[in-house]
Short mmCIF file of C-alpha atoms and ligand atoms in Angstrom, two decimals:
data_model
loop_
_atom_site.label_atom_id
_atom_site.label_comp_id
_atom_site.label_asym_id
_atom_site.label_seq_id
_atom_site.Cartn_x
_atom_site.Cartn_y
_atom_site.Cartn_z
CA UNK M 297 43.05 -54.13 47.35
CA UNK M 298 40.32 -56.50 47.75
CA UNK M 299 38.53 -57.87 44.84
CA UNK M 300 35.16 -58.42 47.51
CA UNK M 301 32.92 -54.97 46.68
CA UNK M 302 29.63 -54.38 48.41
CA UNK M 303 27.07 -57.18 47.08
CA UNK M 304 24.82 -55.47 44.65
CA UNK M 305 22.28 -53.93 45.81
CA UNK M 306 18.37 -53.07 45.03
CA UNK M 307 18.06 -50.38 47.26
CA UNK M 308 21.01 -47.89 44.86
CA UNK M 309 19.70 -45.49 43.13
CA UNK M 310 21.02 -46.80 39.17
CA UNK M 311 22.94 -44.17 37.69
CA UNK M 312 21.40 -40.90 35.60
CA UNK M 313 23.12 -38.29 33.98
CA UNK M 314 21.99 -34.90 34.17
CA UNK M 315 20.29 -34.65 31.24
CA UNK M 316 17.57 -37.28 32.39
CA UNK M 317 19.70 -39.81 30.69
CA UNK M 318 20.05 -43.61 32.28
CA UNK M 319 23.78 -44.78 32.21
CA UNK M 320 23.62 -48.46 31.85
CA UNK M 321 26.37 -49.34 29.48
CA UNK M 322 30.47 -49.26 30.72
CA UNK M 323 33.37 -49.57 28.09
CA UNK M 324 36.11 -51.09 29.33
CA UNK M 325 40.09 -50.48 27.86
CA UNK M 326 42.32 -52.90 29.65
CA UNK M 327 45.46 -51.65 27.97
CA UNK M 328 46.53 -48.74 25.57
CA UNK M 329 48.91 -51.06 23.37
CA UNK M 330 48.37 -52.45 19.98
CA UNK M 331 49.72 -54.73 17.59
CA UNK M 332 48.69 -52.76 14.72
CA UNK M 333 48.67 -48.80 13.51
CA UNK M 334 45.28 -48.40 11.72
CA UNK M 335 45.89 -44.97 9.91
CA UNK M 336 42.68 -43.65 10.99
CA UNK M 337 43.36 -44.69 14.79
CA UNK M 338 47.35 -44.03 15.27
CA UNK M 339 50.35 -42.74 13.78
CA UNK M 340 52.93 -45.05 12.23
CA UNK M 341 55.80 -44.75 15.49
CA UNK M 342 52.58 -45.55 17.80
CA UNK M 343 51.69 -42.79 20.65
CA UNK M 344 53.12 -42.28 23.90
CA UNK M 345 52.14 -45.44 25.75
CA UNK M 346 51.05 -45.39 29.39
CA UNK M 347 53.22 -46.60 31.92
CA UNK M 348 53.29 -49.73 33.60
CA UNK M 349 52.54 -48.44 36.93
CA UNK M 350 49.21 -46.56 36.08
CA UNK M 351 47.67 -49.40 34.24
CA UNK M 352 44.97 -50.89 36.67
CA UNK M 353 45.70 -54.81 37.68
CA UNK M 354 43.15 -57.49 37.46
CA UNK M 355 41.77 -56.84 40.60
CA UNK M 356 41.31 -53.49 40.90
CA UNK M 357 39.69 -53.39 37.20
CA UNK M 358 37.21 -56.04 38.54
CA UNK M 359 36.47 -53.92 41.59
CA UNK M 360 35.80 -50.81 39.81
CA UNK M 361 33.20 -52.96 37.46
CA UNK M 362 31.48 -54.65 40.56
CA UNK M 363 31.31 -50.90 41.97
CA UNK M 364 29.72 -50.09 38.51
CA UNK M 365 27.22 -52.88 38.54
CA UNK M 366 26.23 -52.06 41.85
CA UNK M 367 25.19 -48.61 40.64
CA UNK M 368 23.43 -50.23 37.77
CA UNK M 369 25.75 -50.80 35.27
CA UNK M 370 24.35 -54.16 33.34
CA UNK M 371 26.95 -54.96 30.14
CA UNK M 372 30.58 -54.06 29.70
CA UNK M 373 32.66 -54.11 26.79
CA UNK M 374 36.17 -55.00 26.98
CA UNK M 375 38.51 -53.19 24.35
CA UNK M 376 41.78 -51.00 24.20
CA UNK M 377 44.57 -50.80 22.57
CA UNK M 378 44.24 -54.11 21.28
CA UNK M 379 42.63 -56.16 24.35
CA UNK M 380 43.65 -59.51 23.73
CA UNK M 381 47.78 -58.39 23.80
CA UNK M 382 47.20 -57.51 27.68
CA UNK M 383 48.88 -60.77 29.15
CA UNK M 384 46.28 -63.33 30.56
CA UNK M 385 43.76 -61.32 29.20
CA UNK M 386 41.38 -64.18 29.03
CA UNK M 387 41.64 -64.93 33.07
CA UNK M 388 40.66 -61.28 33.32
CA UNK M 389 37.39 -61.67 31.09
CA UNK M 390 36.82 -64.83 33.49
CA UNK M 391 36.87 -62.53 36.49
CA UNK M 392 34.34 -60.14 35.01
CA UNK M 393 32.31 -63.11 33.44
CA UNK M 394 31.73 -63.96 36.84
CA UNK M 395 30.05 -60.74 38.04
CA UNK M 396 26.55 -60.87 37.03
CA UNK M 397 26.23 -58.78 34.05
CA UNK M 398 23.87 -59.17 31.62
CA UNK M 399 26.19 -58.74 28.95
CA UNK M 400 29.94 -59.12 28.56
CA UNK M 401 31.25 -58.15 24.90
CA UNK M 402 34.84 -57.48 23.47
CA UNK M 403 36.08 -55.47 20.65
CA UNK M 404 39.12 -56.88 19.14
CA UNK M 405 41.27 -56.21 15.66
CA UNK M 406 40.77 -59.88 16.02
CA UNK M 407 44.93 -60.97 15.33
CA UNK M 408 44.65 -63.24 18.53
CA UNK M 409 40.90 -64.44 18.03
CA UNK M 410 42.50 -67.98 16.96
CA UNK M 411 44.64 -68.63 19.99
CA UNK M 412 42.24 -66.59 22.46
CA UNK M 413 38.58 -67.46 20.89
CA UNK M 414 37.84 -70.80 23.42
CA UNK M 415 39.50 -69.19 25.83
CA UNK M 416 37.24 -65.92 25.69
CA UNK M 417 33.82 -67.74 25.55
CA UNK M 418 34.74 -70.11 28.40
CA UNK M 419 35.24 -66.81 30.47
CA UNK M 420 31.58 -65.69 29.29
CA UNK M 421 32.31 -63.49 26.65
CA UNK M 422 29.12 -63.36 24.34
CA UNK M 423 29.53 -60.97 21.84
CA UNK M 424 32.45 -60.73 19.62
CA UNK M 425 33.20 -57.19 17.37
CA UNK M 426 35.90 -57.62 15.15
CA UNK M 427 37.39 -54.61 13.11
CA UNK M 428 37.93 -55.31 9.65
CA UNK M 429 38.15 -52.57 6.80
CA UNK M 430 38.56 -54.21 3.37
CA UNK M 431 38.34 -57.63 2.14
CA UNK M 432 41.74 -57.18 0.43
CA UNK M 433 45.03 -58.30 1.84
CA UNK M 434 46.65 -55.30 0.38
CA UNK M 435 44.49 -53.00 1.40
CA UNK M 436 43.90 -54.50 4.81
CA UNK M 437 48.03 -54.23 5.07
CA UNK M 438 47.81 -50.21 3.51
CA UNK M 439 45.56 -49.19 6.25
CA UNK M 440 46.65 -51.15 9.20
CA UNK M 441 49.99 -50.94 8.78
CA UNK M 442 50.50 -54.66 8.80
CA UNK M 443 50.42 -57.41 6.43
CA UNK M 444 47.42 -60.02 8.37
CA UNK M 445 44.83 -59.77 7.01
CA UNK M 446 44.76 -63.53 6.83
CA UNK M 447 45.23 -64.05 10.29
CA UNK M 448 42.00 -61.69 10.94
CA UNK M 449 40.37 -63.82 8.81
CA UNK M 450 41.35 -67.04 10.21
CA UNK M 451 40.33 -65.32 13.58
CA UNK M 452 37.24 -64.61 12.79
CA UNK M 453 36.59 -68.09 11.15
CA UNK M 454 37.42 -69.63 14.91
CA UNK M 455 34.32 -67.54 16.44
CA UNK M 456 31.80 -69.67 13.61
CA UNK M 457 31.78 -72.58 15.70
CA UNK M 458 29.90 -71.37 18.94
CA UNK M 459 26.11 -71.72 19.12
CA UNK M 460 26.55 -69.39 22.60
CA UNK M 461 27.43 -66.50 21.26
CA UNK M 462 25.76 -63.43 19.43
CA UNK M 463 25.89 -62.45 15.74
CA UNK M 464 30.11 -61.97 14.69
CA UNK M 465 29.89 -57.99 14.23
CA UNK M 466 32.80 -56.96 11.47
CA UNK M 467 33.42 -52.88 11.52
CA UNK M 468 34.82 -51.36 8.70
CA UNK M 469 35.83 -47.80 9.57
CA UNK M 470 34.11 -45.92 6.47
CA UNK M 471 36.32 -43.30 4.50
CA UNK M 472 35.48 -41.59 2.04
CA UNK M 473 38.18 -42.61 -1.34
CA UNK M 474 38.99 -45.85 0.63
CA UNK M 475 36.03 -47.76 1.79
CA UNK M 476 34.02 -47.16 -1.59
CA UNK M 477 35.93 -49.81 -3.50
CA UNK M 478 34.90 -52.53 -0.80
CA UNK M 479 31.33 -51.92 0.11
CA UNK M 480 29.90 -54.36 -2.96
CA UNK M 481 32.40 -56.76 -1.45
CA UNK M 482 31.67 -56.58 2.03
CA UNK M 483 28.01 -56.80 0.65
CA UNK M 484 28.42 -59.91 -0.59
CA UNK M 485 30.34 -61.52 2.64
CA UNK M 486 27.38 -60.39 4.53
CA UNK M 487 25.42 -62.60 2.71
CA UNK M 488 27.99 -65.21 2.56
CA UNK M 489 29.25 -65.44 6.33
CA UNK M 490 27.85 -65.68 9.23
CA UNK M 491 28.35 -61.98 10.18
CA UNK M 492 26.57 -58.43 10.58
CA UNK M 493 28.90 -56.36 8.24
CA UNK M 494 29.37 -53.19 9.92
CA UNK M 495 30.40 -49.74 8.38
CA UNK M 496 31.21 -47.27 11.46
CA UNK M 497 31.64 -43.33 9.73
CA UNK M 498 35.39 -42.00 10.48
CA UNK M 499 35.58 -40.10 13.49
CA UNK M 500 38.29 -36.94 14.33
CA UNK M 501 39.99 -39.35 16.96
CA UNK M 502 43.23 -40.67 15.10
CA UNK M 503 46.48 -39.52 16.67
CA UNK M 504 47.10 -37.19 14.39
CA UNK M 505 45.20 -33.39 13.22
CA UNK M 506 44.41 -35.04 9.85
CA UNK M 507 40.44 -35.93 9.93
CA UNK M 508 38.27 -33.40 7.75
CA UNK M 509 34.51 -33.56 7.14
CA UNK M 510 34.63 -34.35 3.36
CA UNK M 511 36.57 -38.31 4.39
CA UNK M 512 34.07 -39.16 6.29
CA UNK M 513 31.61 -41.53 3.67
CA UNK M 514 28.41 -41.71 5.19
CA UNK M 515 26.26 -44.47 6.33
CA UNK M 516 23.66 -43.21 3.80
CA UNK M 517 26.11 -43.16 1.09
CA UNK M 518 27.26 -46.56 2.02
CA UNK M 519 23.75 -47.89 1.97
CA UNK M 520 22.87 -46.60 -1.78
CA UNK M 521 25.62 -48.24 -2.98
CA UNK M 522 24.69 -51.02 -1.63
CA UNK M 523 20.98 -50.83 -2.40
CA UNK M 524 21.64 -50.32 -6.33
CA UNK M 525 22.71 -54.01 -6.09
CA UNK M 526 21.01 -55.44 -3.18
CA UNK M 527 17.67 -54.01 -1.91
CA UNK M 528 17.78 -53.64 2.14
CA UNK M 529 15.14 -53.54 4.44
CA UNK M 530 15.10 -51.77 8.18
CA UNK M 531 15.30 -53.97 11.17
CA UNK M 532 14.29 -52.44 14.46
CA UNK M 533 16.87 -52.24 16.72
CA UNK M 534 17.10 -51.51 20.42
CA UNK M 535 16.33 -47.47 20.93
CA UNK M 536 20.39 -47.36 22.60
CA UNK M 537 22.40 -49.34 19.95
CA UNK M 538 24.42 -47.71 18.11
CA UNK M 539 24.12 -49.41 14.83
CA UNK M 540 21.04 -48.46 12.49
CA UNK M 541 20.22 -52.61 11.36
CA UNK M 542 19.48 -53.33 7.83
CA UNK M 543 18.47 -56.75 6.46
CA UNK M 544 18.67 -57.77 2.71
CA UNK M 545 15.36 -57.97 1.31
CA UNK M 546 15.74 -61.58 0.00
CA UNK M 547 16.52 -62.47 4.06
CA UNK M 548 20.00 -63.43 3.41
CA UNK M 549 22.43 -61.13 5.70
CA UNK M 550 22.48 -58.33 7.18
CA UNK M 551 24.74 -54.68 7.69
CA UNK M 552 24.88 -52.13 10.26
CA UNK M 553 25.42 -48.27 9.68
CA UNK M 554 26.71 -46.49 12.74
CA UNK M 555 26.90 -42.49 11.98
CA UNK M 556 27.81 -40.54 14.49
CA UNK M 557 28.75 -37.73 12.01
CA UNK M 558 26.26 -37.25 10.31
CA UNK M 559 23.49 -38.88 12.31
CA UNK M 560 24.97 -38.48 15.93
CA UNK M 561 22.87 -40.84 18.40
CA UNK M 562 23.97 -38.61 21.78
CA UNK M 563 20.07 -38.22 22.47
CA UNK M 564 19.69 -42.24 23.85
CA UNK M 565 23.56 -42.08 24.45
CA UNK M 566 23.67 -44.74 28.03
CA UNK M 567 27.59 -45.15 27.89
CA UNK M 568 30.55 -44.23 29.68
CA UNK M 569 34.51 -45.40 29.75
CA UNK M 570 37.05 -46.53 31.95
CA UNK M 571 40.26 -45.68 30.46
CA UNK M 572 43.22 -48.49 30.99
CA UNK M 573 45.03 -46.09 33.77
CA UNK M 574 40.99 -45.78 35.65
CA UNK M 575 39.72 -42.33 34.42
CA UNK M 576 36.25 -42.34 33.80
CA UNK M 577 34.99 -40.81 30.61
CA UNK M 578 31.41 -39.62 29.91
CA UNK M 579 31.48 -39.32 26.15
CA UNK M 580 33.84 -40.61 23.97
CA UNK M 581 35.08 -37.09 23.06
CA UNK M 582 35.01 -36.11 26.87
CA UNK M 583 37.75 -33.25 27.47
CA UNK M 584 37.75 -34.01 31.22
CA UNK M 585 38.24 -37.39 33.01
CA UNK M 586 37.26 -38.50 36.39
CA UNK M 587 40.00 -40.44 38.18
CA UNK M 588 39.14 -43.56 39.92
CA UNK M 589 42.57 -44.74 40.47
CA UNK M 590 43.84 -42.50 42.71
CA UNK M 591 40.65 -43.18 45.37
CA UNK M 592 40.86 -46.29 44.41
CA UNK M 593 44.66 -47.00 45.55
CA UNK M 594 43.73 -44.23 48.55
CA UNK M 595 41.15 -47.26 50.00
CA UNK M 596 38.44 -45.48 48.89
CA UNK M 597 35.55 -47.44 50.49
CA UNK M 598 32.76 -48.56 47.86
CA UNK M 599 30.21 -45.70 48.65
CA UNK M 600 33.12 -43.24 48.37
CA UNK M 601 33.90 -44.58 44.45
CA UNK M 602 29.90 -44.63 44.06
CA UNK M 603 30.01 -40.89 44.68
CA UNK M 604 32.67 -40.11 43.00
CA UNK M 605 30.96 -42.04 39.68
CA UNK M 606 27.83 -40.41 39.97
CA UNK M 607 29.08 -36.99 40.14
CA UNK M 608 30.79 -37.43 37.04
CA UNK M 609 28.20 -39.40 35.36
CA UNK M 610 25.93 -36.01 36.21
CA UNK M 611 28.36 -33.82 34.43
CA UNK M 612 27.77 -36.17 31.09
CA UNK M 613 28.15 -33.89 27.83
CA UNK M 614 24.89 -33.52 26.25
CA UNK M 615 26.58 -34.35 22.95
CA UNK M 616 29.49 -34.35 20.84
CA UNK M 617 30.55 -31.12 19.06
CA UNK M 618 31.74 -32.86 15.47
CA UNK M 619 30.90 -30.16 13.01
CA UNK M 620 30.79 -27.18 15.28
CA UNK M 621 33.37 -24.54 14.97
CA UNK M 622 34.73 -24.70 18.62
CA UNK M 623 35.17 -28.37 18.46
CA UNK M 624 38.37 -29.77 19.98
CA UNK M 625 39.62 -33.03 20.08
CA UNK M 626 40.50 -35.25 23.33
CA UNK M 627 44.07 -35.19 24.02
CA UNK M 628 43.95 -39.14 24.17
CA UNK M 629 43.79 -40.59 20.65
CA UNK M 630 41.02 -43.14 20.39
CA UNK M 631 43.45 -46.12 21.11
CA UNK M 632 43.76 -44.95 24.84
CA UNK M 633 40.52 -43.64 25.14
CA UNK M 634 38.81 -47.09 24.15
CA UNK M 635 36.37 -47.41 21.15
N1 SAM W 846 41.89 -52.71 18.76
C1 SAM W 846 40.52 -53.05 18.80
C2 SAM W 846 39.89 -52.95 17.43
O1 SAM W 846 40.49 -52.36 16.55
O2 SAM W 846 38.79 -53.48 17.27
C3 SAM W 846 39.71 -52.27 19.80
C4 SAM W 846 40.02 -50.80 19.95
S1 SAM W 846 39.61 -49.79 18.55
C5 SAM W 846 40.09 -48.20 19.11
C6 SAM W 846 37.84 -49.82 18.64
C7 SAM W 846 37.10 -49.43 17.39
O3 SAM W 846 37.33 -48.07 17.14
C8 SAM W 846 37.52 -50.19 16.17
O4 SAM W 846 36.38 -50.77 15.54
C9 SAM W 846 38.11 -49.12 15.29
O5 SAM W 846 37.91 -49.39 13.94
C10 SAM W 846 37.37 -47.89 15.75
N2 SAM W 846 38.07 -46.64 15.44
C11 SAM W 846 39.35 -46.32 15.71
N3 SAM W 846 39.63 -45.06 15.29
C12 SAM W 846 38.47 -44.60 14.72
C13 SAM W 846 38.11 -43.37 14.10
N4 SAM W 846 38.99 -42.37 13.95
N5 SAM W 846 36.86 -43.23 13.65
C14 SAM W 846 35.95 -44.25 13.78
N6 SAM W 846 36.23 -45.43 14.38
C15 SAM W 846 37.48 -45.60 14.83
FE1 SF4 W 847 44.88 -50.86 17.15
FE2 SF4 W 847 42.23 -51.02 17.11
FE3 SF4 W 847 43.49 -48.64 16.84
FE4 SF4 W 847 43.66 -50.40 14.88
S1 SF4 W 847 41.77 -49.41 15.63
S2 SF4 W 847 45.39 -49.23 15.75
S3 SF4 W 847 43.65 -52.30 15.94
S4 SF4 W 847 43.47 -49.90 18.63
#
């Protein structure tokens, strides 16, 4: 399949969901795998991995994208699985860096960040989010399952050097009787690295049936601990992020609350998914997927995928049922659906 899509266009109509909402920003999962079992993400034995065959190649990934931008689509984040184990991953960022978009960002558990980090902002990557949920080696192995936390560290250290790139997110995944003990700490490495701290509330996506309402520890929560140390002060963000932006008073550092539980955001929501095997998710708890691959490897002509996009994209949930009584999880645990 050719990588050459239809140049973009003015003259497409950008993409809308049928709520009135505009779709502008596309998540990206180039693989399923991962190097580590975060207990809030996947059981210990991992999950049933996808198979070799329905992963989408290089090309056809970058295909679907220029297909995306040419309906509007102006950033992508790459993530997984664990993006930076898919092999050559870096030569695939550099294909996508090379599309046009306004923004090209990565999530990453950041164990590769040393070997990968040139590599990755060479290839245009501007914006680096690296998940990190204590500050102690112990811990860090307790809930990832693997003993380097070092290694993240050292990771993220290698991104400190570039003047090209955004502010180094961090996410901690916030639970409620395991993130407590590190919020002071990750407090005080806000204000002493060069990084937006970022607490992002538990959501009920793990592999397993485990998640209840009372683990999730709130953004609010988080910020009064914080605040009976260090007084914060709001920074306006853009109306889509995610992240509510707060800045220490004294000027020195910043952390980010993301709440989806208790604060969902699905109002200004402008994001969709591509899953690593090309199904196209509206919402991140989407029980139905779109698939692209199948057109796609059918020769599917650009206008054909472009239809079959914005249908979907019309059909967007109007917002995530966390809380309600009929809610029911996606069959695809959050490491194949793409965070
Ligand atoms: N492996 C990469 C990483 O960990 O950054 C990228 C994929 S991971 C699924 C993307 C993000 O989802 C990470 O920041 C992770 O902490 C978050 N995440 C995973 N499971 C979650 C859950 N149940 N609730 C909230 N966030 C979760
Ligand atoms: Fe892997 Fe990221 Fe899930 Fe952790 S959160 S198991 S690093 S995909």
């Amino acid at each position: 399949m050719s990588n050459e899509a239809t140049p973009i266009s003015g003259n497409i109509e950008p993409l809308m969901d049928g709520h009135g909402r505009p779709i502008n920003d596309l998540r990206v999962s180039v693989t399923d795998l991962c190097n580590l079992r975060c207990q809030y993400c996947m059981p210990a034995e991992g999950v049933e991995w996808l198979s070799h065959d329905s992963i989408l190649d290089f090309e056809e990934i970058t295909r679907l994208i220029r297909v995306f931008i040419s309906l509007g689509i102006s950033t992508v984040r790459l993530t997984g699985g664990e993006p930076l184990v898919r092999r050559d991953f870096p030569t695939l960022a550099g294909m996508i860096g090379k599309l046009g978009l306004d923004d090209l960002s990565i999530t990453t558990n950041g164990f590769y960040l040393e070997r990968d980090a040139d590599a990755l902002v060479a290839a245009g990557i501007r914006r680096f989010n690296v998940s990190l949920d204590t500050l102690t080696r112990e811990r860090y192995a307790e809930i990832t399952r693997r003993d380097v936390f070092d290694r993240v560290i050292a990771g993220l250290g290698a991104l400190e050097k570039f003047d090209n790139i955004g502010t180094i997110k961090t996410n901690a995944v916030a639970m409620r009787g395991f993130t407590e003990q590190d919020v002071l700490a990750f407090a005080e490495f806000a204000r002493k690295r060069p990084y937006q701290v970022r607490f992002i509330e538990y959501m009920p996506l793990g592999g397993g049936d485990d998640w209840r309402a009372e683990e999730v520890l709130t953004g609010a929560e988080i910020r009064e601990l914080i605040e009976q140390r260090y007084p914060l002060v709001p920074v306006i963000v853009d109306p889509h992020a995610t992240a509510r932006v707060w800045r220490f008073a004294d000027g020195v550092g910043e952390v980010g609350f993301i709440n989806p539980v208790s604060e969902p955001f699905c109002g200004s929501c402008d994001r969709i998914r591509m899953t690593a095997d090309g199904k196209l998710r509206t919402c991140l708890f989407s029980l139905y997927e779109t698939d692209l691959r199948e057109p796609l490897r059918a020769g599917a002509s650009d206008d054909e995928l472009r239809k079959v996009i914005r249908d979907a994209v019309w059909r967007k949930e109007l917002k995530h049922q966390i809380g309600d009584a009929g809610f029911r999880k996606p069959e695809r645990p959050m490491s194949s659906i793409g965070g």
